[in-house]
Short mmCIF file of C-alpha atoms in Angstrom, two decimals:
data_model
loop_
_atom_site.label_atom_id
_atom_site.label_comp_id
_atom_site.label_asym_id
_atom_site.label_seq_id
_atom_site.Cartn_x
_atom_site.Cartn_y
_atom_site.Cartn_z
CA UNK A 1 -5.36 0.01 -65.13
CA UNK A 2 -3.50 -2.96 -67.25
CA UNK A 3 -4.42 -0.43 -70.16
CA UNK A 4 -3.06 2.24 -68.90
CA UNK A 5 -0.37 0.38 -67.60
CA UNK A 6 0.04 -1.08 -71.80
CA UNK A 7 -0.45 2.19 -73.07
CA UNK A 8 2.32 3.57 -71.19
CA UNK A 9 4.85 0.76 -72.01
CA UNK A 10 4.09 1.42 -75.47
CA UNK A 11 4.65 5.06 -75.05
CA UNK A 12 7.84 4.40 -73.67
CA UNK A 13 9.07 2.09 -76.27
CA UNK A 14 8.16 4.50 -78.82
CA UNK A 15 9.78 7.21 -77.48
CA UNK A 16 13.19 5.15 -76.82
CA UNK A 17 12.73 3.75 -80.88
CA UNK A 18 12.58 7.38 -81.21
CA UNK A 19 15.40 8.79 -79.71
CA UNK A 20 18.24 5.81 -81.30
CA UNK A 21 16.54 6.96 -85.34
CA UNK A 22 16.63 10.24 -83.90
CA UNK A 23 20.67 10.25 -82.74
CA UNK A 24 23.12 12.24 -84.33
CA UNK A 25 26.29 10.13 -84.90
CA UNK A 26 30.16 12.12 -84.91
CA UNK A 27 32.85 11.27 -87.69
CA UNK A 28 35.92 12.47 -86.63
CA UNK A 29 38.61 13.71 -89.10
CA UNK A 30 41.95 15.52 -89.76
CA UNK A 31 40.85 18.04 -91.71
CA UNK A 32 44.52 18.86 -92.74
CA UNK A 33 45.02 16.05 -95.04
CA UNK A 34 43.95 17.24 -99.29
CA UNK A 35 41.77 15.57 -100.91
CA UNK A 36 40.53 13.44 -98.10
CA UNK A 37 39.84 14.98 -95.87
CA UNK A 38 40.35 19.30 -95.18
CA UNK A 39 38.54 22.70 -94.13
CA UNK A 40 37.86 24.61 -97.44
CA UNK A 41 37.92 28.85 -97.01
CA UNK A 42 34.34 28.80 -95.71
CA UNK A 43 35.69 27.06 -93.06
CA UNK A 44 33.52 23.61 -93.66
CA UNK A 45 35.17 20.36 -93.36
CA UNK A 46 35.26 18.31 -96.86
CA UNK A 47 36.76 15.78 -99.14
CA UNK A 48 37.07 12.34 -100.12
CA UNK A 49 36.82 10.83 -96.74
CA UNK A 50 34.31 13.04 -95.26
CA UNK A 51 31.64 12.76 -98.40
CA UNK A 52 31.93 8.67 -98.21
CA UNK A 53 31.26 9.15 -94.64
CA UNK A 54 28.18 11.47 -95.07
CA UNK A 55 26.95 9.12 -97.66
CA UNK A 56 27.55 6.37 -95.76
CA UNK A 57 25.55 7.98 -92.64
CA UNK A 58 22.50 8.54 -95.54
CA UNK A 59 22.71 5.11 -96.50
CA UNK A 60 22.56 4.07 -92.08
CA UNK A 61 19.32 6.62 -91.91
CA UNK A 62 21.32 8.02 -89.40
CA UNK A 63 21.89 11.98 -89.23
CA UNK A 64 26.00 12.70 -89.13
CA UNK A 65 28.09 15.48 -87.45
CA UNK A 66 31.59 16.06 -89.24
CA UNK A 67 33.91 16.88 -86.24
CA UNK A 68 37.80 17.81 -86.61
CA UNK A 69 40.77 16.78 -84.89
CA UNK A 70 44.05 16.87 -84.86
CA UNK A 71 45.72 13.74 -85.80
CA UNK A 72 48.15 12.62 -82.93
CA UNK A 73 44.71 12.78 -80.55
CA UNK A 74 42.83 11.26 -83.42
CA UNK A 75 42.37 8.05 -81.38
CA UNK A 76 42.32 9.14 -77.96
CA UNK A 77 39.75 10.85 -79.02
CA UNK A 78 37.07 8.32 -80.15
CA UNK A 79 38.13 6.40 -77.13
CA UNK A 80 37.05 9.49 -75.13
CA UNK A 81 33.75 9.41 -76.85
CA UNK A 82 34.11 12.94 -78.97
CA UNK A 83 32.86 11.43 -81.66
CA UNK A 84 31.85 7.22 -82.69
CA UNK A 85 33.98 6.86 -85.86
CA UNK A 86 37.04 7.90 -87.27
CA UNK A 87 36.87 8.36 -91.18
CA UNK A 88 40.29 10.32 -91.62
CA UNK A 89 42.26 7.80 -94.37
CA UNK A 90 43.50 5.78 -91.24
CA UNK A 91 45.72 2.62 -92.21
CA UNK A 92 44.34 -0.43 -90.91
CA UNK A 93 47.06 -1.99 -88.63
CA UNK A 94 47.79 -4.12 -86.25
CA UNK A 95 49.25 -2.08 -84.07
CA UNK A 96 45.80 0.41 -84.18
CA UNK A 97 43.82 -3.45 -83.94
CA UNK A 98 45.33 -3.26 -80.24
CA UNK A 99 43.15 0.65 -79.19
CA UNK A 100 40.32 0.00 -81.97
CA UNK A 101 38.30 -2.21 -84.78
CA UNK A 102 38.00 -1.27 -88.06
CA UNK A 103 35.67 -2.05 -91.04
CA UNK A 104 36.43 -3.34 -94.09
CA UNK A 105 39.05 -1.19 -95.90
CA UNK A 106 37.07 1.49 -97.99
CA UNK A 107 39.97 2.30 -100.05
CA UNK A 108 43.19 0.34 -100.90
CA UNK A 109 47.02 1.88 -99.32
CA UNK A 110 50.23 2.68 -100.59
CA UNK A 111 53.14 5.28 -99.53
CA UNK A 112 55.77 6.39 -101.39
CA UNK A 113 59.06 9.03 -101.49
CA UNK A 114 58.45 12.65 -102.79
CA UNK A 115 61.93 14.05 -103.27
CA UNK A 116 62.72 18.52 -104.88
CA UNK A 117 63.70 17.61 -108.56
CA UNK A 118 67.22 17.30 -109.78
CA UNK A 119 68.06 15.63 -106.61
CA UNK A 120 69.23 12.73 -107.71
CA UNK A 121 67.87 10.12 -105.41
CA UNK A 122 67.29 6.84 -106.82
CA UNK A 123 68.72 4.06 -104.30
CA UNK A 124 66.18 4.12 -100.67
CA UNK A 125 68.65 2.20 -97.89
CA UNK A 126 69.97 3.53 -94.79
CA UNK A 127 73.03 3.64 -96.23
CA UNK A 128 72.12 5.77 -99.13
CA UNK A 129 70.55 8.16 -97.20
CA UNK A 130 72.55 8.62 -94.24
CA UNK A 131 72.44 12.15 -92.54
CA UNK A 132 69.74 13.00 -95.89
CA UNK A 133 67.07 14.98 -93.76
CA UNK A 134 64.10 12.98 -94.41
CA UNK A 135 60.17 13.96 -93.62
CA UNK A 136 56.80 12.76 -92.29
CA UNK A 137 53.47 13.68 -90.29
CA UNK A 138 54.20 12.56 -86.79
CA UNK A 139 52.32 9.77 -85.40
CA UNK A 140 51.51 8.43 -88.85
CA UNK A 141 52.48 5.10 -90.36
CA UNK A 142 54.55 7.33 -92.15
CA UNK A 143 56.74 8.34 -89.08
CA UNK A 144 57.36 4.55 -88.24
CA UNK A 145 58.42 3.47 -91.76
CA UNK A 146 61.15 6.10 -91.64
CA UNK A 147 62.25 5.84 -88.40
CA UNK A 148 62.29 1.61 -89.08
CA UNK A 149 64.19 1.77 -92.27
CA UNK A 150 66.24 4.58 -92.63
CA UNK A 151 67.61 5.32 -88.66
CA UNK A 152 70.78 7.34 -89.43
CA UNK A 153 68.95 10.03 -91.63
CA UNK A 154 67.95 13.12 -90.07
CA UNK A 155 64.18 12.34 -89.25
CA UNK A 156 61.64 15.79 -88.77
CA UNK A 157 58.23 14.69 -87.89
CA UNK A 158 54.82 17.34 -88.71
CA UNK A 159 52.00 18.09 -87.15
CA UNK A 160 49.97 17.90 -90.61
CA UNK A 161 51.32 16.44 -93.98
CA UNK A 162 51.16 20.39 -95.58
CA UNK A 163 53.58 21.16 -93.15
CA UNK A 164 55.47 18.86 -94.64
CA UNK A 165 55.40 19.46 -97.74
CA UNK A 166 56.28 23.55 -97.15
CA UNK A 167 59.59 23.05 -95.53
CA UNK A 168 60.05 20.87 -98.28
CA UNK A 169 58.86 23.60 -100.80
CA UNK A 170 61.31 25.55 -98.67
CA UNK A 171 64.16 23.56 -98.92
CA UNK A 172 64.70 21.75 -95.79
CA UNK A 173 64.14 18.68 -96.22
CA UNK A 174 66.02 16.12 -98.66
CA UNK A 175 63.28 13.07 -98.85
CA UNK A 176 59.85 12.83 -97.25
CA UNK A 177 57.79 9.66 -96.89
CA UNK A 178 53.72 9.93 -97.34
CA UNK A 179 50.26 8.64 -98.42
CA UNK A 180 50.88 8.35 -101.75
CA UNK A 181 47.88 9.51 -102.99
CA UNK A 182 47.18 12.94 -101.48
CA UNK A 183 51.33 13.03 -102.44
CA UNK A 184 51.03 12.61 -105.81
CA UNK A 185 47.97 14.95 -105.86
CA UNK A 186 50.29 17.84 -104.73
CA UNK A 187 52.63 17.25 -107.17
CA UNK A 188 50.42 17.03 -109.95
CA UNK A 189 48.03 19.63 -109.36
CA UNK A 190 48.74 21.65 -106.42
CA UNK A 191 51.14 24.79 -108.22
CA UNK A 192 53.98 24.42 -105.08
CA UNK A 193 54.22 21.12 -105.52
CA UNK A 194 54.09 21.19 -109.35
CA UNK A 195 57.24 24.02 -108.80
CA UNK A 196 59.02 21.85 -107.05
CA UNK A 197 59.09 18.68 -106.43
CA UNK A 198 58.98 14.45 -107.76
CA UNK A 199 57.56 11.29 -106.49
CA UNK A 200 60.71 8.88 -106.84
CA UNK A 201 60.99 5.48 -106.77
CA UNK A 202 58.53 2.63 -106.34
CA UNK A 203 55.38 2.45 -103.98
CA UNK A 204 55.92 1.63 -100.73
CA UNK A 205 53.37 -1.33 -100.33
CA UNK A 206 54.99 -2.95 -97.44
CA UNK A 207 51.61 -4.91 -95.32
CA UNK A 208 53.83 -4.25 -91.70
CA UNK A 209 53.52 -0.24 -92.40
CA UNK A 210 50.31 0.38 -95.03
CA UNK A 211 47.95 -2.85 -93.44
CA UNK A 212 45.65 -4.10 -95.47
CA UNK A 213 43.90 -0.87 -96.47
CA UNK A 214 41.84 2.07 -95.15
CA UNK A 215 39.69 1.57 -92.87
CA UNK A 216 36.33 3.14 -90.74
CA UNK A 217 37.84 3.71 -86.46
CA UNK A 218 35.36 2.57 -84.08
CA UNK A 219 35.24 2.21 -80.37
CA UNK A 220 35.80 -2.37 -80.18
CA UNK A 221 32.83 -2.64 -78.43
CA UNK A 222 30.68 -0.53 -81.28
CA UNK A 223 30.89 -3.89 -83.15
CA UNK A 224 27.02 -3.30 -84.69
CA UNK A 225 28.17 -0.14 -86.12
CA UNK A 226 30.81 -1.27 -87.46
CA UNK A 227 28.77 -4.25 -89.19
CA UNK A 228 26.07 -1.36 -90.44
CA UNK A 229 29.12 0.54 -91.64
CA UNK A 230 30.29 -2.62 -93.86
CA UNK A 231 26.67 -2.84 -94.78
CA UNK A 232 27.08 0.50 -95.96
CA UNK A 233 29.44 0.34 -97.50
CA UNK A 234 28.71 -2.74 -99.47
CA UNK A 235 25.47 -0.93 -100.47
CA UNK A 236 27.42 2.69 -101.55
CA UNK A 237 30.06 0.37 -104.07
CA UNK A 238 26.68 -1.32 -105.66
CA UNK A 239 24.29 1.42 -106.94
CA UNK A 240 27.48 4.27 -107.79
CA UNK A 241 27.35 6.36 -104.88
CA UNK A 242 31.08 5.44 -104.36
CA UNK A 243 32.01 5.92 -108.28
CA UNK A 244 30.73 9.12 -108.20
CA UNK A 245 32.28 10.49 -104.90
CA UNK A 246 35.65 8.93 -106.52
CA UNK A 247 35.64 10.12 -108.86
CA UNK A 248 35.20 13.74 -108.70
CA UNK A 249 38.53 13.90 -107.15
CA UNK A 250 41.10 10.22 -108.63
CA UNK A 251 41.13 9.18 -112.38
CA UNK A 252 41.50 5.80 -110.78
CA UNK A 253 39.33 3.95 -108.53
CA UNK A 254 40.68 4.10 -105.20
CA UNK A 255 38.66 1.36 -103.95
CA UNK A 256 40.81 -1.03 -106.45
CA UNK A 257 43.81 0.86 -107.20
CA UNK A 258 42.96 0.32 -110.65
#
């Protein structure tokens, strides 16, 4: 009888371990922030964020599924356990730390201004831009920035960065503030962006708005997962996996911005 009980206990342990090993984790991302995350013509979610996330999952030896979520609901979705982590170019800020925990940064962050070509905007103060129409994606640190720095401008917020870009192409924005790398990609690689617009002014690096870089967000109680992600990030940096993904999308190392 004791042997039978022991055998059943061991079998139960094995099944439990197997279930843990077979667990599928879900990655939440926006799917509307190229080149970091986007949905391609076949409906597949891709981009730098997604490839980094899947490389981390492979290193942790866990199967992962990528889930698209509108930006405005991305933290609530994590807290509601719709997915297990957010890999969506999210700046690590003190305000967000009140709701979620972050891994170490997986790339550095800066914001920038974009304007129509020939607009002649060279001064970036509330006084200089009073009455100008300035746009950003809603729910972002860029939106926080324009509200704080340009309170006397006419502020327009958009569900996605693509919609802000489209309004600038169509002449409805005098200026916009966005994450530096996607806007740089837009004005140099996208036909609409190249034709209409340019980056202006110096990069915005105020830590109040760009935080300590871009991290992976997990629920505050999931410290073990956060530590495993940090370890996996160190490993893909060391073995060249990160560089291979980086070089597919960028001409600089976004981990160091050099």
